[in-house]
Coordinates of C-alpha atoms in Angstrom, one line a residue:
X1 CA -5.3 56.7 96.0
X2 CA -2.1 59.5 96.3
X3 CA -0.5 60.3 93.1
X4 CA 2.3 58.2 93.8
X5 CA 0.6 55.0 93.6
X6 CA -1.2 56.1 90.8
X7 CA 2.1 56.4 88.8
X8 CA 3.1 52.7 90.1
X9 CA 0.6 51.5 88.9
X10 CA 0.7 53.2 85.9
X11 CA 4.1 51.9 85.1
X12 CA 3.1 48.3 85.7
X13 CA 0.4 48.5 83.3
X14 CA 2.8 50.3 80.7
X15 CA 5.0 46.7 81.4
X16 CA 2.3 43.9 81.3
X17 CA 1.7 45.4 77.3
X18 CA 5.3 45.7 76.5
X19 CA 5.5 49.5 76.3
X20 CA 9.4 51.4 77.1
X21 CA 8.7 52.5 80.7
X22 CA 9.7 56.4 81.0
X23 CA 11.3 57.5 84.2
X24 CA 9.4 59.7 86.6
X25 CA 12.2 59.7 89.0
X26 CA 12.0 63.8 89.6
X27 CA 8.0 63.9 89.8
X28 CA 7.9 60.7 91.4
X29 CA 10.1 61.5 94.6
X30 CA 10.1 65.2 95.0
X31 CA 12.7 66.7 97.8
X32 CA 10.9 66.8 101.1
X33 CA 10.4 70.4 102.8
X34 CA 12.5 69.2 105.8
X35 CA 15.3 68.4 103.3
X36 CA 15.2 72.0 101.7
X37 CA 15.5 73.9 105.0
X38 CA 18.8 71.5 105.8
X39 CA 19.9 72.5 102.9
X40 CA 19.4 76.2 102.9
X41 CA 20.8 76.7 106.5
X42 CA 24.0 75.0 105.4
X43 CA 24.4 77.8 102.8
X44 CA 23.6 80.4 105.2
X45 CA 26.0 79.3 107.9
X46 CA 28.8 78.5 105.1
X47 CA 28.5 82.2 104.1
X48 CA 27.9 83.9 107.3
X49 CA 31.5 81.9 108.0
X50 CA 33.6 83.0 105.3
X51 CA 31.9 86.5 105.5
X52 CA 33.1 86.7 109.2
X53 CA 36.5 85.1 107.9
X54 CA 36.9 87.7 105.2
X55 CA 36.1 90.5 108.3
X56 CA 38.5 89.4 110.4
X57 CA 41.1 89.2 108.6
X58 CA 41.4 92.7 108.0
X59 CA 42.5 93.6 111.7
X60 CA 45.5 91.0 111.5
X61 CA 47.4 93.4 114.2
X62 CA 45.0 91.8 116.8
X63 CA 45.0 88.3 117.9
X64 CA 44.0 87.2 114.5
X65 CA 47.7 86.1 112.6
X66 CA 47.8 83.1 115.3
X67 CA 44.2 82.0 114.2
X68 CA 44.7 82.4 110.6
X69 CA 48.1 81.3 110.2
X70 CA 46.9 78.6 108.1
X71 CA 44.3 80.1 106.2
X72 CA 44.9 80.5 102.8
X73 CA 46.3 83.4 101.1
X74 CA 43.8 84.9 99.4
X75 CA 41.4 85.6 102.5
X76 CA 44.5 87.8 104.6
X77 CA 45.2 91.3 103.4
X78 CA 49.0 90.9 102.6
X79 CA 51.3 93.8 102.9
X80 CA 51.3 94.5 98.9
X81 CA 47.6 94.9 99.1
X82 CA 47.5 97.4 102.0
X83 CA 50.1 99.3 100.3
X84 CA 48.0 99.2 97.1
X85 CA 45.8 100.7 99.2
X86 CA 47.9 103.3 100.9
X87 CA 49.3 104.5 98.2
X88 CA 46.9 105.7 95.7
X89 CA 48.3 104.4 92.7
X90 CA 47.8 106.6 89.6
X91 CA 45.6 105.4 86.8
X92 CA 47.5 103.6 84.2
X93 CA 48.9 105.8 80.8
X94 CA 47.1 103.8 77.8
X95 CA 49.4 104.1 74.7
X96 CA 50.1 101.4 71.8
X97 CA 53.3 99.7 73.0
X98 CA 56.1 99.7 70.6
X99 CA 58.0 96.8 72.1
X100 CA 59.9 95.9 74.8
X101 CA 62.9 96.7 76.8
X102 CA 65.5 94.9 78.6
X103 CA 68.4 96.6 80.4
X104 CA 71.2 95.4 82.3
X105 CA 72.5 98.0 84.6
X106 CA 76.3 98.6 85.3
X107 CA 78.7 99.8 88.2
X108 CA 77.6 99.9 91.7
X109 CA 74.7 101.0 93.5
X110 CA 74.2 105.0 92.7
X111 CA 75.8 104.5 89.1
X112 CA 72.4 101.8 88.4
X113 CA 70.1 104.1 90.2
X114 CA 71.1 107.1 87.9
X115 CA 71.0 104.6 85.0
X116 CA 67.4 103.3 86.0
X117 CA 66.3 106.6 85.6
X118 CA 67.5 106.9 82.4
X119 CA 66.0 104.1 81.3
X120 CA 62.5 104.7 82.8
X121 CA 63.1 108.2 80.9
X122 CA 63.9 106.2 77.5
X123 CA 61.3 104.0 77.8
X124 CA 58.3 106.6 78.1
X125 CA 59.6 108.2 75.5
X126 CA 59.9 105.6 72.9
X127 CA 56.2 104.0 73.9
X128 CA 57.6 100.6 75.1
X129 CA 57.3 98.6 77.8
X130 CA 60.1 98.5 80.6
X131 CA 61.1 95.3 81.8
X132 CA 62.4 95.7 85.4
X133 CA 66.0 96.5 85.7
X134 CA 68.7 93.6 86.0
X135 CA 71.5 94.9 88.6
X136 CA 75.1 94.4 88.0
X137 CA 76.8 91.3 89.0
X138 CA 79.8 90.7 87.6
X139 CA 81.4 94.1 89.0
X140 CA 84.3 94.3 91.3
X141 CA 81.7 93.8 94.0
X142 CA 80.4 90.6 93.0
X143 CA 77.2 91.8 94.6
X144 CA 74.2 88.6 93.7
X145 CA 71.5 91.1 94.9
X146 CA 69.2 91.7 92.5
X147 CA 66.4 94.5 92.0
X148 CA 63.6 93.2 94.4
X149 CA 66.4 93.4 97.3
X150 CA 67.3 96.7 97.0
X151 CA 64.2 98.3 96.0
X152 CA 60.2 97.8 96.6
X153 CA 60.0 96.6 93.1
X154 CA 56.0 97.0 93.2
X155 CA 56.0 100.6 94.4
X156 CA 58.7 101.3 91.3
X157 CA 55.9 99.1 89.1
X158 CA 53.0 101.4 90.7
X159 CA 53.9 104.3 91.2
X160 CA 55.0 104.9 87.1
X161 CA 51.4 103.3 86.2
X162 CA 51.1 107.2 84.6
X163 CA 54.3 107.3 82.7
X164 CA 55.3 104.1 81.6
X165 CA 54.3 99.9 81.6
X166 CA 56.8 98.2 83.7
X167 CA 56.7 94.1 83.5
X168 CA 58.7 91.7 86.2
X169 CA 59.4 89.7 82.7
X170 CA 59.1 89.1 79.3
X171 CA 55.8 87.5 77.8
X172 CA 56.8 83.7 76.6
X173 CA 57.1 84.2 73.5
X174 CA 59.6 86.9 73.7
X175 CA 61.2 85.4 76.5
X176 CA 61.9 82.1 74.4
X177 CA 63.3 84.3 71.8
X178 CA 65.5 86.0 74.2
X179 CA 67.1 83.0 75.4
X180 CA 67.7 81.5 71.9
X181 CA 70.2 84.3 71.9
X182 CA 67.4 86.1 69.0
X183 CA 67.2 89.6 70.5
X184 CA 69.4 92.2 70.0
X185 CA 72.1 93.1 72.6
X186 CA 73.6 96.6 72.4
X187 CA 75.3 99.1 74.3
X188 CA 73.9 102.4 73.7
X189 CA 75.9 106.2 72.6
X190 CA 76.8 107.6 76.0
X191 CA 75.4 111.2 76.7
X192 CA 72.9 111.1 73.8
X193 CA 70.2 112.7 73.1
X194 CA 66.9 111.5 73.2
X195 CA 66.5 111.5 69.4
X196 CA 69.2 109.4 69.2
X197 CA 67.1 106.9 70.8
X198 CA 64.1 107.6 68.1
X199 CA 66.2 107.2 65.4
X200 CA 68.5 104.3 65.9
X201 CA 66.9 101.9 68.9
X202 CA 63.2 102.4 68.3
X203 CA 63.1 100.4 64.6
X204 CA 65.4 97.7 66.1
X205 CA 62.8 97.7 69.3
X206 CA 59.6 97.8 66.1
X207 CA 61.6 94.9 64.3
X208 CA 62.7 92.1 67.1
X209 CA 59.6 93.2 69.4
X210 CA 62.2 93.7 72.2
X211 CA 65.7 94.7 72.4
X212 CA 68.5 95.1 75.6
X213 CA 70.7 97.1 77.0
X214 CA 74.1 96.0 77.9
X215 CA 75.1 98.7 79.4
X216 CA 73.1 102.1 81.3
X217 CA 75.5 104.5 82.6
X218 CA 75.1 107.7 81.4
X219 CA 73.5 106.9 78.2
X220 CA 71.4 110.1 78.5
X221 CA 72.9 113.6 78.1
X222 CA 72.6 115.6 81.1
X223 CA 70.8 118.7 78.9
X224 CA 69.0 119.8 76.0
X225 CA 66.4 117.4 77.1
X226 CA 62.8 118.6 77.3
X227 CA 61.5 119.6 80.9
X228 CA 59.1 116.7 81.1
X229 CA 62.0 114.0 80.4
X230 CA 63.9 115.7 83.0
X231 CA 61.4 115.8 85.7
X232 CA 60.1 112.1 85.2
X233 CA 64.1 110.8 86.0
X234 CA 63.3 113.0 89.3
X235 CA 60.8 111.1 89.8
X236 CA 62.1 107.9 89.3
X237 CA 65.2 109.5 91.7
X238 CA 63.3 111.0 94.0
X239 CA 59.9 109.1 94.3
X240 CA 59.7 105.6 92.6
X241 CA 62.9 104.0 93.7
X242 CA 62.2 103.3 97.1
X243 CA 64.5 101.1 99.3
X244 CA 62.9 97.8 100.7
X245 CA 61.3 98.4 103.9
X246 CA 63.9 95.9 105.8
X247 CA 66.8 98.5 104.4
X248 CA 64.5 101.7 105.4
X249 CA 64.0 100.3 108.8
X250 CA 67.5 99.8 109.4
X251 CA 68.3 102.9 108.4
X252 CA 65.9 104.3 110.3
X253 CA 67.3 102.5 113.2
X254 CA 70.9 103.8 112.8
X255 CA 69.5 107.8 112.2
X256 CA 67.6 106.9 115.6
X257 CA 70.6 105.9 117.5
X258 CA 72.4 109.1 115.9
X259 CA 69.9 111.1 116.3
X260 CA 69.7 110.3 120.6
X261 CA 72.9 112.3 120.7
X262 CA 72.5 115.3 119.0
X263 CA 73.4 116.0 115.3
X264 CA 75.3 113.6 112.9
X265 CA 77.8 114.6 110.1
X266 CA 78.1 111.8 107.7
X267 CA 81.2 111.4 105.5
X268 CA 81.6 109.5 102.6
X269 CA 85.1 108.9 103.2
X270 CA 85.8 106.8 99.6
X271 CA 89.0 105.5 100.7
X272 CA 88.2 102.1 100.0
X273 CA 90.9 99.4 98.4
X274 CA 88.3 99.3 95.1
X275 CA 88.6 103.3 94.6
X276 CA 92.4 103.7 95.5
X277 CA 93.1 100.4 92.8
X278 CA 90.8 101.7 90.0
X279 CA 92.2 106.0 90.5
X280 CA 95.7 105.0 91.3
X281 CA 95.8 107.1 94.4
X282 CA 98.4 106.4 96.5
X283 CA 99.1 108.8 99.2
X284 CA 100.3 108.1 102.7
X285 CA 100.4 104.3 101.5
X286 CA 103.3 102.2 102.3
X287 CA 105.2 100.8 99.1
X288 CA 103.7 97.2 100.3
X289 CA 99.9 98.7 100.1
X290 CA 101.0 100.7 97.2
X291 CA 102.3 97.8 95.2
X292 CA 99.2 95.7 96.1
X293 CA 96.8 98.6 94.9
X294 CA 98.5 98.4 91.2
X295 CA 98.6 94.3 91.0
X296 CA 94.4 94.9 91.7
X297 CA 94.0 97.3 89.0
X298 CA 95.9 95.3 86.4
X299 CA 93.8 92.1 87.3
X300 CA 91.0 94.0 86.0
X301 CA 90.9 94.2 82.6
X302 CA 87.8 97.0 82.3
X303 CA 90.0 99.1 84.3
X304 CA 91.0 100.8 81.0
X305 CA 94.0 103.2 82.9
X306 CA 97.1 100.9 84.2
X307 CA 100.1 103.2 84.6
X308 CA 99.0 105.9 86.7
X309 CA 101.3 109.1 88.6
X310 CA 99.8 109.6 91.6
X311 CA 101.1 112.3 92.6
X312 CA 100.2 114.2 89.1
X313 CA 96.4 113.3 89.5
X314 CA 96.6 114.2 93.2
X315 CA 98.0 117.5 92.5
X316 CA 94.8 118.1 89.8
X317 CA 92.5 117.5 92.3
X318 CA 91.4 113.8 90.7
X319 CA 92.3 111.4 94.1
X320 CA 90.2 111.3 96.6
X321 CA 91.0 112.7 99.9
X322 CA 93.0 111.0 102.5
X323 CA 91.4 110.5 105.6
X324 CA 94.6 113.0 107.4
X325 CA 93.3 115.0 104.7
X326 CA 89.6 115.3 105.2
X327 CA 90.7 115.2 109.5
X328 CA 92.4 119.4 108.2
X329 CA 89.7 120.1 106.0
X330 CA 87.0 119.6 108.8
X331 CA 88.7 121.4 111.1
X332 CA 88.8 124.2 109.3
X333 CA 85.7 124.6 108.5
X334 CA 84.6 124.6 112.4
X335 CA 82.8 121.2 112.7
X336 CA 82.2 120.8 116.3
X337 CA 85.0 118.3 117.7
X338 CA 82.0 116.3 119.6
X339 CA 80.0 116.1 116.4
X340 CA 79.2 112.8 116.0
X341 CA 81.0 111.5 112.0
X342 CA 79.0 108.4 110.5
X343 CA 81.5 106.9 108.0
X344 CA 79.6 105.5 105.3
X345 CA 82.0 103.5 103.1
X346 CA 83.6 100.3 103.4
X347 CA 86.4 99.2 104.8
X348 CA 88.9 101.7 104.8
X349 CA 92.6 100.9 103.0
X350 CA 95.1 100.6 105.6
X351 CA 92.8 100.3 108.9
X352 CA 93.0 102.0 112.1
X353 CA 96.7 103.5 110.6
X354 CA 95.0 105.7 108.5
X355 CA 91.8 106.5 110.4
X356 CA 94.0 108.0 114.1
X357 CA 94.1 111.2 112.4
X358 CA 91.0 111.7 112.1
X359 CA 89.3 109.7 115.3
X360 CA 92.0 111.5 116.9
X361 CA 90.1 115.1 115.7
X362 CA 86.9 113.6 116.0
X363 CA 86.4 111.0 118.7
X364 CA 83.1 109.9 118.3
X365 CA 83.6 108.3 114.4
X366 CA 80.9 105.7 113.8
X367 CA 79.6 103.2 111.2
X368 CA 76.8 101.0 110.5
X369 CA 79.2 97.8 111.8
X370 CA 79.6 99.8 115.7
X371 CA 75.6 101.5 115.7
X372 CA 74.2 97.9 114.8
X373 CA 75.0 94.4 116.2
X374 CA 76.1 91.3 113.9
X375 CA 72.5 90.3 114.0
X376 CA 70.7 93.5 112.2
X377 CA 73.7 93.1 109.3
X378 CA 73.7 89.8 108.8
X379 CA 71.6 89.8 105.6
X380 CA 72.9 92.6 104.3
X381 CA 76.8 92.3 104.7
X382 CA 77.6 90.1 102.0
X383 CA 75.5 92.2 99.8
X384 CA 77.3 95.6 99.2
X385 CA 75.2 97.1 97.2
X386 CA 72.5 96.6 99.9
X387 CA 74.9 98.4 102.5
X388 CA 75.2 101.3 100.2
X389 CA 71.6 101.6 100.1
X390 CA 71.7 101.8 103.6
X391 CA 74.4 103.9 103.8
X392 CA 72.6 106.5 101.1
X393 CA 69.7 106.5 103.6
X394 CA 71.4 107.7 106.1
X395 CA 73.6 110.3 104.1
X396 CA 70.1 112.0 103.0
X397 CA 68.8 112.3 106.8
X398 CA 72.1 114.1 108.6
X399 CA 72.6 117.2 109.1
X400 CA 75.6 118.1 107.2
X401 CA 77.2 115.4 103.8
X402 CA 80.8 115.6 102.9
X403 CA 82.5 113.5 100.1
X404 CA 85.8 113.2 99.9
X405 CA 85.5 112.3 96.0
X406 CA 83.6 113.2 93.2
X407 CA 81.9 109.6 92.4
X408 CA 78.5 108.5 91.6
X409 CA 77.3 108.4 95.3
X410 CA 78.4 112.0 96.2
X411 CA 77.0 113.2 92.8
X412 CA 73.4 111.4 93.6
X413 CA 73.2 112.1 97.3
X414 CA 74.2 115.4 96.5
X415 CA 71.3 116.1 94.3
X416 CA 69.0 114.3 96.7
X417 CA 69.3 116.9 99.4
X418 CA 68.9 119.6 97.3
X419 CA 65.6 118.3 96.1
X420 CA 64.8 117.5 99.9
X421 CA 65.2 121.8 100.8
X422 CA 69.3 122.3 100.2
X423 CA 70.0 120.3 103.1
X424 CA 74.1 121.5 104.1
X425 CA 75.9 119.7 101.7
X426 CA 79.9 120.2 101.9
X427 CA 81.7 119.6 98.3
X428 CA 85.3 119.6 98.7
X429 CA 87.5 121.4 96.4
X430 CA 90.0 118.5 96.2
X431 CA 92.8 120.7 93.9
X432 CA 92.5 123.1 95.8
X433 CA 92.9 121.4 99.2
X434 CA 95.7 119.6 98.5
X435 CA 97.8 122.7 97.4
X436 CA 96.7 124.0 100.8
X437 CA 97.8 120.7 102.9
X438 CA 100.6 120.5 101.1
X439 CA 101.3 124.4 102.0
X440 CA 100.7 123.6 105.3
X441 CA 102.5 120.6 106.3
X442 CA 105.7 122.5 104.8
X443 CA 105.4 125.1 107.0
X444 CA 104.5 127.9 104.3
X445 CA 101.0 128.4 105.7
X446 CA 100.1 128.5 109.3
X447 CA 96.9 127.0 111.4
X448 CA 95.0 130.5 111.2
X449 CA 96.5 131.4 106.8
X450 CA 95.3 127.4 106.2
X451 CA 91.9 127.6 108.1
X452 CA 90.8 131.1 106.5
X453 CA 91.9 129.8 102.8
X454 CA 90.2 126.5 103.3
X455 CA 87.0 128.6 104.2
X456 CA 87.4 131.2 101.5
X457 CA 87.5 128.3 98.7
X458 CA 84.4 126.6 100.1
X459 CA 81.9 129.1 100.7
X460 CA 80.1 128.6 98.0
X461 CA 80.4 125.0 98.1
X462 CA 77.7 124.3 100.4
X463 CA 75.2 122.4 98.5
X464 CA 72.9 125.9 97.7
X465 CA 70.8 126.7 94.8
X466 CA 73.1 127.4 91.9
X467 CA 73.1 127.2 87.9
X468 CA 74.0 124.0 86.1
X469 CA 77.0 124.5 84.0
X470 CA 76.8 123.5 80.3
X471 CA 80.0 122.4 78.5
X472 CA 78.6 121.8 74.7
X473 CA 81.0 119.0 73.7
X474 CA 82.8 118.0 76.9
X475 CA 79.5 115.8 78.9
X476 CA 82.1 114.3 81.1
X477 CA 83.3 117.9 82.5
X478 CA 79.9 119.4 82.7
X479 CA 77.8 119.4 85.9
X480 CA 76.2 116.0 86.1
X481 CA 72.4 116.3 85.7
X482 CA 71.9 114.1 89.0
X483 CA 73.9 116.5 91.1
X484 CA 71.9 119.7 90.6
X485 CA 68.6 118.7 88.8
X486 CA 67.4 121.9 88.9
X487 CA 64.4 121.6 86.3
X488 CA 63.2 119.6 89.7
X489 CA 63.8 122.0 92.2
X490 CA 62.1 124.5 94.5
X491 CA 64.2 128.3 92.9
X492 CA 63.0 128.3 89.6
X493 CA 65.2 131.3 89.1
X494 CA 68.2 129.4 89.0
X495 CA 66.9 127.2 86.0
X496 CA 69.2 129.5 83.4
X497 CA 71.9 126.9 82.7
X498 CA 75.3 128.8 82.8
X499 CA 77.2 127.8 79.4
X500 CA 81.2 128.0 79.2

């Protein structure tokens, strides 16, 4: 008799005397052998599968995004984890985190990147935790972009893993708190020192667990810092704010189609209705255009200066240049009539009027608007802040920059190239040109007197290795740190600041 029956039999007996039959379900009726193979080769072919799955989708350049397109997520490499990969990311700083940071950056583009730095700068310094930048939105601009469109907001993330933790947000908690209107909103000292920062923000920062920053232009002196604060905002500057790859391959398109014709000169002619409304620069306007420039400035109210001579600031060198202006200036210096001029700026006050001078000088004047069709802009137009980033892209790859003002982009661009090898930067010395123009448009100065004093008060103006001048008391008149970070650059004998 087989065991089975054995145990059936069993069971009735256990049942005829009344006793609890016990179930002998598992010895009783044991899996087959046959059943165990089918079992086993449907766990070898599920993983041989998803092994194959996993394989292939690392060569998604192939034939393999049509196939997968519906796979989930998590078995195709995305673009963030390639990079991850590309990139080396440096091993995260351990420290004990003080608290957290919030900032809301001001002004337009190249103001908030110079104020990003600071902050990144601030942050490492104090031991807290940097929540990601909020961009400016309620500027003239009305620009809605915020950080992730302008920069690759993981390689900023990654890339200060040694320096500082950067979050996207705030943990819940803090983040509840924060809308409840319970965390402290300040604007900070401008130009101060980093002790200010130890002494006055840190025990807010220790007592509400996070604080924020209204306000991050220059709100970090441009000396007396120590060497390693000053090379880590090059590094945020230089390295860790990187444009979005749809901007960088845009601007890579437009220095292509540049370059296909030889070299490229690209003014930053900042002669925009914005600049001419806030400065009160009115030259070679009409009264109309002149009378609509000061109704804009008086509609906005954090446009502290209302009643402005132009003329007087013009004649100190504080206007930017016209563009009949900048048409002399560039003439004298010998640029090449067929040297190709990228305009990157907006739309320029007054048109075509005011640009004949110069086209007429140079004739092949460009911008992003007549190198690209509608279709490569379309994203980016309404975003101005975006077309400045792709405007600053190009300025750092031509072969010569010239601003016609002294504003945050020239300032930041002009810095950039002379961490990138002193690439042939042109600063105008607006007082000093307009005394000149104006000397030769009345006939006191000829062509030859205007070209050889034009070129006397610019040679060394060309964007070289220099000193960075120190004013102790006067920040504002003092070379800008961004402009010539010198602690950052290739001469280390020009690091002596000059003091005045």
């Amino acid at each position: 008799m087989c065991r089975s029956e054995k145990v059936l039999c069993s069971d009735y007996r256990e049942r005829k005397m009344g006793i609890k039959v016990r179930s002998h379900k598992l010895k009783a009726w044991p899996l087959s052998r046959p059943r165990v193979q089918w079992w086993l080769w449907r766990v070898v072919i599920a993983v041989s599968l998803w092994t194959f799955t996993a394989q292939f989708a690392r060569v998604p350049d192939l034939w393999g995004p049509r196939v997968l397109k519906g796979l989930p997520s998590c078995l195709i490499a995305s673009p963030y984890t390639a990079r991850v990969v590309e990139e080396n990311i440096p091993p995260e700083r351990i420290y004990n985190n003080n608290g957290y940071l919030m900032v809301s950056s001001n002004g337009g583009l190249n103001q908030m990147r110079a104020g990003i730095c600071d902050m990144v700068a601030i942050a490492r310094s104090l031991n807290v935790t940097l929540v990601v930048p909020e961009l400016d939105k309620a500027s003239f601009w009305q620009d809605s972009s915020d950080f992730q469109d302008i920069f690759d907001v993981d390689h900023f993330i990654n890339s200060l893993r040694d320096e500082v933790r950067i979050v996207k947000e705030l943990p819940p908690r803090l983040k509840r708190q924060f809308e409840l209107g319970m965390v402290p909103s300040i604007q900070p000292v401008s130009w101060s020192n980093i002790s200010y920062y130890h002494n006055k923000i840190l025990p807010l920062i220790k007592e509400h667990g996070v604080v924020q920053f209204l306000k991050t232009d220059s709100r970090l002196a441009n000396n007396g810092l120590s060497p390693p604060i000053q090379k880590l905002r090059c590094k945020v500057n230089f390295s860790s704010l990187k444009f979005t790859p749809q901007i960088e391959e845009l601007g890579k398109r437009v220095v292509k189609i540049l370059r296909k014709k030889g070299p490229f000169l690209v003014l930053h002619l900042r002669y925009e209705k914005d600049m001419l409304a806030f400065s009160g620069c009115t030259e070679g306007c009409t009264k109309k255009e002149a009378d609509e420039l000061r109704k804009l400035r008086y509609a906005y109210p954090w446009w502290k200066e209302k009643k402005i001579d132009s003329d007087k600031k013009r004649r100190h060198g504080l206007c930017p240049l016209t563009p009949e202006e900048t048409a002399l200036v560039l003439r004298a210096l010998d640029i090449d009539r067929n040297m190709q001029i990228y305009i990157a700026a907006g739309d320029i006050f007054g048109g075509q009027r005011r640009l004949a001078s110069l086209i007429s000088s140079f004739p092949n004047v460009v911008n992003k608007e007549t190198l690209l069709t509608p279709d490569d802009t379309r994203y980016f137009q309404y975003h101005s802040s975006q077309m400045a980033a792709l405007d600053y892209f190009v300025s750092l790859e031509s072969d010569i920059f010239v601003p016609t003002y002294d504003g945050n982009m020239a300032r930041v661009v002009e810095g950039h190239r002379r961490y990138l090898g002193f690439k042939s930067t042109i600063l105008p010395d607006q007082k000093n040109i307009v005394s000149l123009v104006d000397q030769y448009n009345n006939g006191s100065l000829n062509w030859d007197e205007f070209a050889t004093k034009i070129k006397a008060v610019h040679k060394n103006r060309m964007g070289m290795a220099s000193s960075r001048i120190v004013i102790p008391g006067r920040p504002k008149e003092e070379d800008y740190f961004y402009s010539n970070p010198h602690e950052c650059l290739p001469h280390p004998q020009v690091e002596v600041l000059q003091t005045l």
